[in-house]
Tab-separated table of C-alpha atoms in Angstrom:
chain	number	residue	atom	x	y	z
J	1	MET	CA	-58.000	-60.698	144.122
J	2	ASP	CA	-55.061	-62.620	142.600
J	3	ALA	CA	-56.053	-65.622	144.710
J	4	ILE	CA	-59.629	-65.556	143.369
J	5	VAL	CA	-58.373	-65.161	139.828
J	6	ASN	CA	-55.930	-68.064	140.141
J	7	GLU	CA	-58.702	-70.204	141.600
J	8	ARG	CA	-60.912	-69.430	138.589
J	9	ILE	CA	-58.100	-70.048	136.131
J	10	LYS	CA	-57.534	-73.477	137.587
J	11	GLN	CA	-61.232	-74.216	137.159
J	12	VAL	CA	-61.101	-73.034	133.564
J	13	LEU	CA	-58.068	-75.252	132.948
J	14	LYS	CA	-60.116	-78.188	134.209
J	15	GLY	CA	-62.715	-77.416	131.540
J	16	ASP	CA	-65.150	-75.239	133.483
J	17	GLN	CA	-65.912	-72.567	130.920
J	18	GLU	CA	-68.399	-70.777	133.200
J	19	ALA	CA	-65.625	-69.950	135.668
J	20	PHE	CA	-64.141	-67.707	132.995
J	21	GLY	CA	-67.213	-65.465	133.322
J	22	ASP	CA	-66.025	-64.395	136.785
J	23	ILE	CA	-62.665	-63.393	135.354
J	24	VAL	CA	-64.391	-61.333	132.694
J	25	GLU	CA	-66.511	-59.641	135.342
J	26	LEU	CA	-63.437	-58.739	137.372
J	27	TYR	CA	-61.474	-57.206	134.528
J	28	LYS	CA	-64.034	-56.063	131.947
J	29	ASP	CA	-64.205	-52.520	133.210
J	30	ARG	CA	-60.459	-51.981	133.132
J	31	LEU	CA	-59.969	-53.614	129.741
J	32	PHE	CA	-62.775	-51.560	128.299
J	33	GLN	CA	-61.368	-48.310	129.712
J	34	LEU	CA	-57.927	-49.204	128.374
J	35	SER	CA	-59.281	-49.925	124.888
J	36	TYR	CA	-61.483	-46.858	124.890
J	37	ARG	CA	-58.587	-44.571	125.817
J	38	MET	CA	-56.484	-46.160	123.116
J	39	LEU	CA	-59.082	-46.160	120.336
J	40	GLY	CA	-61.506	-43.398	121.243
J	41	ASN	CA	-64.474	-45.313	119.947
J	42	ARG	CA	-66.922	-47.126	122.178
J	43	HIS	CA	-67.939	-49.789	119.718
J	44	GLU	CA	-64.373	-50.641	118.730
J	45	ALA	CA	-63.268	-50.583	122.364
J	46	GLU	CA	-65.902	-53.139	123.370
J	47	ASP	CA	-64.990	-55.319	120.448
J	48	ILE	CA	-61.284	-55.241	121.259
J	49	ALA	CA	-61.893	-55.797	124.978
J	50	GLN	CA	-64.060	-58.813	124.192
J	51	GLU	CA	-61.485	-60.121	121.772
J	52	ALA	CA	-58.816	-59.766	124.453
J	53	PHE	CA	-60.830	-61.982	126.794
J	54	VAL	CA	-61.393	-64.558	124.047
J	55	ARG	CA	-57.645	-64.652	123.383
J	56	ALA	CA	-56.917	-64.932	127.071
J	57	TYR	CA	-59.306	-67.864	127.273
J	58	VAL	CA	-57.825	-69.636	124.293
J	59	ASN	CA	-54.287	-69.173	125.613
J	60	ILE	CA	-55.019	-69.593	129.293
J	61	HIS	CA	-52.736	-72.640	129.531
J	62	SER	CA	-49.775	-70.378	128.733
J	63	PHE	CA	-50.501	-68.060	131.659
J	64	ASN	CA	-47.990	-68.519	134.483
J	65	LEU	CA	-49.959	-68.637	137.729
J	66	ASN	CA	-47.021	-67.091	139.577
J	67	ARG	CA	-47.337	-63.874	137.583
J	68	LYS	CA	-49.932	-61.147	137.830
J	69	PHE	CA	-52.960	-61.882	135.699
J	70	SER	CA	-53.635	-58.174	135.142
J	71	THR	CA	-50.208	-57.739	133.538
J	72	TRP	CA	-50.884	-60.630	131.210
J	73	ILE	CA	-54.351	-59.576	130.123
J	74	TYR	CA	-53.326	-55.926	129.770
J	75	ARG	CA	-50.569	-57.081	127.417
J	76	ILE	CA	-53.080	-58.965	125.281
J	77	ALA	CA	-55.442	-56.004	125.145
J	78	THR	CA	-52.710	-53.447	124.498
J	79	ASN	CA	-51.307	-55.468	121.619
J	80	LEU	CA	-54.761	-55.793	120.088
J	81	CYS	CA	-55.307	-52.026	120.384
J	82	ILE	CA	-51.952	-51.267	118.778
J	83	ASP	CA	-52.676	-53.695	115.928
J	84	ARG	CA	-56.031	-52.033	115.396
J	85	ILE	CA	-54.505	-48.547	115.366
J	86	ARG	CA	-51.827	-49.589	112.877
J	87	LYS	CA	-54.293	-51.332	110.594
J	88	LYS	CA	-56.430	-48.275	110.253
J	89	LYS	CA	-53.583	-45.817	109.988
J	90	PRO	CA	-54.494	-44.314	106.582
J	91	ASP	CA	-58.026	-43.663	107.820
J	92	TYR	CA	-56.673	-42.566	111.094
J	93	PHE	CA	-54.740	-39.701	109.544
J	94	LEU	CA	-57.809	-38.537	107.676
J	95	ASP	CA	-59.776	-38.747	110.912
J	96	ALA	CA	-57.059	-36.833	112.709
J	97	GLU	CA	-57.345	-34.000	110.236
J	98	VAL	CA	-61.102	-33.877	110.557
J	99	SER	CA	-60.965	-34.083	114.303
J	100	GLY	CA	-58.326	-31.338	114.252
J	101	THR	CA	-60.896	-29.103	112.575
J	102	ASP	CA	-63.533	-30.221	115.012
J	103	GLY	CA	-61.070	-29.408	117.755
J	104	LEU	CA	-60.838	-25.853	116.564
J	105	THR	CA	-64.594	-25.558	116.553
J	106	MET	CA	-64.717	-26.972	119.998
J	107	TYR	CA	-61.999	-24.668	121.300
J	108	SER	CA	-63.868	-21.629	120.055
J	109	LYS	CA	-67.112	-23.002	121.435
J	110	ILE	CA	-65.544	-23.397	124.851
J	111	ALA	CA	-64.191	-19.878	124.721
J	112	ALA	CA	-67.622	-18.549	123.808
J	113	GLU	CA	-69.366	-20.520	126.527
J	114	GLY	CA	-66.661	-19.862	129.040
J	115	LYS	CA	-68.998	-17.925	131.304
J	116	SER	CA	-71.805	-20.441	131.166
J	117	PRO	CA	-73.037	-21.326	134.614
J	118	ASP	CA	-73.491	-24.907	133.504
J	119	LYS	CA	-70.313	-26.232	135.047
J	120	GLU	CA	-71.190	-29.829	134.349
J	121	VAL	CA	-71.340	-29.330	130.605
J	122	GLU	CA	-67.990	-27.558	130.772
J	123	THR	CA	-66.443	-30.470	132.591
J	124	MET	CA	-67.824	-32.887	130.047
J	125	GLU	CA	-66.331	-30.928	127.232
J	126	LEU	CA	-62.952	-30.711	128.895
J	127	GLN	CA	-62.960	-34.480	129.340
J	128	GLU	CA	-63.740	-34.899	125.671
J	129	ILE	CA	-60.921	-32.567	124.764
J	130	VAL	CA	-58.491	-34.467	126.953
J	131	GLN	CA	-59.546	-37.765	125.353
J	132	ARG	CA	-59.123	-36.229	121.918
J	133	GLU	CA	-55.650	-34.981	122.779
J	134	ILE	CA	-54.657	-38.400	124.119
J	135	LEU	CA	-55.757	-39.858	120.787
J	136	ARG	CA	-53.535	-37.399	118.956
J	137	LEU	CA	-50.441	-38.807	120.650
J	138	PRO	CA	-48.371	-41.253	118.578
J	139	ASP	CA	-49.359	-44.736	119.713
J	140	LYS	CA	-46.131	-45.493	121.572
J	141	TYR	CA	-46.668	-42.465	123.823
J	142	ARG	CA	-50.403	-42.911	124.031
J	143	THR	CA	-49.979	-46.479	125.277
J	144	VAL	CA	-47.713	-45.607	128.192
J	145	ILE	CA	-49.771	-42.566	129.186
J	146	VAL	CA	-52.980	-44.587	129.192
J	147	LEU	CA	-51.456	-47.396	131.233
J	148	ARG	CA	-49.785	-44.958	133.616
J	149	TYR	CA	-52.925	-42.993	134.462
J	150	MET	CA	-55.857	-45.255	133.834
J	151	ASP	CA	-54.922	-47.702	136.528
J	152	GLU	CA	-51.989	-45.863	138.145
J	153	LEU	CA	-49.635	-48.560	136.948
J	154	SER	CA	-46.000	-48.303	137.962
J	155	LEU	CA	-43.291	-47.817	135.367
J	156	ASN	CA	-42.120	-51.349	136.144
J	157	GLU	CA	-45.524	-52.860	135.465
J	158	ILE	CA	-45.778	-50.944	132.203
J	159	SER	CA	-42.372	-52.251	131.217
J	160	GLU	CA	-43.577	-55.801	131.900
J	161	ILE	CA	-46.872	-55.342	130.037
J	162	LEU	CA	-45.250	-53.875	126.946
J	163	GLU	CA	-42.125	-56.009	127.207
J	164	ILE	CA	-39.908	-53.014	126.660
J	165	PRO	CA	-36.994	-51.854	128.874
J	166	LEU	CA	-37.785	-49.704	131.897
J	167	GLY	CA	-35.608	-46.869	130.529
J	168	THR	CA	-37.685	-46.784	127.360
J	169	VAL	CA	-40.898	-46.623	129.371
J	170	LYS	CA	-39.557	-43.683	131.380
J	171	THR	CA	-38.551	-41.773	128.271
J	172	ARG	CA	-41.924	-42.394	126.644
J	173	VAL	CA	-43.869	-41.368	129.740
J	174	HIS	CA	-41.786	-38.178	129.926
J	175	ARG	CA	-42.298	-37.369	126.230
J	176	GLY	CA	-45.957	-38.269	126.283
J	177	ARG	CA	-46.620	-36.064	129.302
J	178	GLU	CA	-44.648	-33.222	127.784
J	179	ALA	CA	-46.511	-33.513	124.478
J	180	LEU	CA	-49.854	-33.479	126.276
J	181	ARG	CA	-48.753	-30.507	128.345
J	182	LYS	CA	-48.156	-28.573	125.144
J	183	GLN	CA	-51.408	-29.747	123.570
J	184	LEU	CA	-53.430	-28.811	126.663
J	185	HIS	CA	-51.481	-25.620	127.260
J	186	ASN	CA	-54.507	-23.385	126.869
J	187	PHE	CA	-56.799	-25.146	129.306
O	1	MET	CA	-30.808	-13.888	131.249
O	2	LYS	CA	-29.292	-17.250	132.112
O	3	ALA	CA	-30.770	-20.358	130.499
O	4	CYS	CA	-32.169	-22.963	132.900
O	5	PRO	CA	-30.057	-26.057	133.442
O	6	GLU	CA	-31.045	-28.738	130.948
O	7	GLU	CA	-31.740	-31.338	133.590
O	8	ILE	CA	-34.451	-29.324	135.336
O	9	VAL	CA	-37.239	-30.577	133.039
O	10	LEU	CA	-35.935	-34.130	133.440
O	11	TYR	CA	-36.048	-33.669	137.224
O	12	MET	CA	-39.662	-32.486	136.979
O	13	GLN	CA	-40.549	-35.589	134.974
O	14	GLU	CA	-38.727	-37.897	137.357
O	15	TYR	CA	-40.383	-36.225	140.298
O	16	LEU	CA	-43.807	-36.957	138.805
O	17	ASP	CA	-42.982	-40.652	138.730
O	18	GLY	CA	-41.501	-40.657	142.246
O	19	ASP	CA	-38.231	-41.356	140.560
O	20	LEU	CA	-36.155	-38.360	141.659
O	21	SER	CA	-33.318	-38.660	144.148
O	22	ARG	CA	-33.395	-36.513	147.275
O	23	GLU	CA	-30.434	-34.415	146.221
O	24	ASP	CA	-31.865	-33.750	142.776
O	25	GLU	CA	-35.197	-32.906	144.339
O	26	GLN	CA	-33.417	-30.243	146.384
O	27	VAL	CA	-31.845	-28.864	143.190
O	28	LEU	CA	-35.284	-28.808	141.544
O	29	LYS	CA	-36.911	-27.048	144.520
O	30	GLU	CA	-34.271	-24.369	144.694
O	31	HIS	CA	-34.480	-23.773	140.982
O	32	LEU	CA	-38.272	-23.525	141.039
O	33	GLN	CA	-38.112	-20.943	143.816
O	34	ASN	CA	-36.147	-18.642	141.558
O	35	CYS	CA	-37.555	-19.378	138.120
O	36	SER	CA	-41.107	-18.503	137.264
O	37	SER	CA	-41.072	-20.026	133.766
O	38	CYS	CA	-40.038	-23.420	135.195
O	39	GLN	CA	-42.666	-22.991	137.883
O	40	THR	CA	-45.261	-22.560	135.152
O	41	HIS	CA	-43.904	-25.545	133.255
O	42	PHE	CA	-44.078	-27.720	136.371
O	43	HIS	CA	-47.553	-26.507	137.196
O	44	GLU	CA	-48.745	-27.283	133.690
O	45	LEU	CA	-47.344	-30.804	133.890
O	46	LYS	CA	-49.169	-31.405	137.133
O	47	LYS	CA	-52.340	-29.949	135.647
O	48	THR	CA	-51.957	-32.235	132.627
O	49	ILE	CA	-51.898	-35.261	134.910
O	50	THR	CA	-55.028	-34.067	136.698
O	51	TYR	CA	-56.708	-33.713	133.308
O	52	ILE	CA	-55.696	-37.158	132.152
O	53	LYS	CA	-57.012	-38.654	135.349
O	54	SER	CA	-60.266	-36.759	135.027
O	55	THR	CA	-61.249	-38.274	131.682
O	56	SER	CA	-64.711	-39.682	132.100
O	57	HIS	CA	-65.216	-43.237	133.131
O	58	ILE	CA	-67.490	-44.872	130.616
O	59	GLN	CA	-69.466	-47.990	131.386
O	60	VAL	CA	-69.356	-51.239	129.472
O	61	SER	CA	-72.664	-52.300	128.014
O	62	ASP	CA	-74.806	-54.726	130.030
O	63	GLY	CA	-74.341	-57.674	127.769
O	64	PHE	CA	-70.566	-57.491	127.781
O	65	THR	CA	-69.784	-60.641	129.728
O	66	ALA	CA	-72.507	-62.650	127.962
O	67	ASN	CA	-71.078	-61.557	124.630
O	68	VAL	CA	-67.590	-62.665	125.606
O	69	MET	CA	-68.936	-66.019	126.777
O	70	ALA	CA	-70.793	-66.453	123.492
O	71	ARG	CA	-67.590	-65.778	121.570
O	72	LEU	CA	-65.582	-68.431	123.382
O	73	PRO	CA	-64.859	-71.591	121.427
O	74	LYS	CA	-67.289	-74.262	122.548
O	75	GLU	CA	-65.936	-76.775	124.982
O	76	LYS	CA	-67.016	-80.259	124.036
O	77	ASN	CA	-66.596	-83.426	125.952
O	78	SER	CA	-65.079	-84.953	122.890
O	79	VAL	CA	-61.472	-84.441	122.006
O	80	GLY	CA	-60.511	-81.953	119.346
O	81	VAL	CA	-60.855	-78.595	120.997
O	82	LYS	CA	-57.384	-77.188	121.144
O	83	ARG	CA	-56.479	-74.625	123.707
């Protein structure tokens, strides 16, 4: 896949804009999942993922063809997500409170419907709860957890994407996992 | 009741990242065999990972790529487009 991507990048560098479409196709799913896990909102996630591709295109000349393209584009997308989270922080706290209340409603709902034979609905709700709990993590923990488990990235790759020391990544993964364990304790 | 060694939780975490040395893994295993509360803790951590991985995979909308392409700065034959 890296060979295909590098081929396309070279075409883009020569001025073939259409070749960039293939790159988008290859990575759109992963960038969208990443943004969605980070932001929890479909519309925003698509917007950020698209913006990440636009930025990648505009800065494609600065991409080093000897490096992994996924690392580079993940970094662009992650930074955009973090910017977005920080910009809407005041709202975010309000949302968090509201969603906390919702969470309670949902917990009690699950308990009440615990014996429902509709297993699929139960699974859906659990997934929603997990997503909600990921969103409750402070962004520095959320970021590493999302990168670690969305695409099974290694700690080293995460350290490269976020440009933070490996030791810091380890600590954040540990703390993020521990925080989620406590939050999901009852499930 | 004796408190568990502090490093046990660290060992669990390192284990989950494939980051634990063989000797420390032995220490962790022996401790887990004798400590039900750490067993529970470890089990919950593993369950947490399963949960994170199970979050639903949502699909991008159909027009995604076309939208990105439409947002790209136009390439012109003339000079002046900076990249």
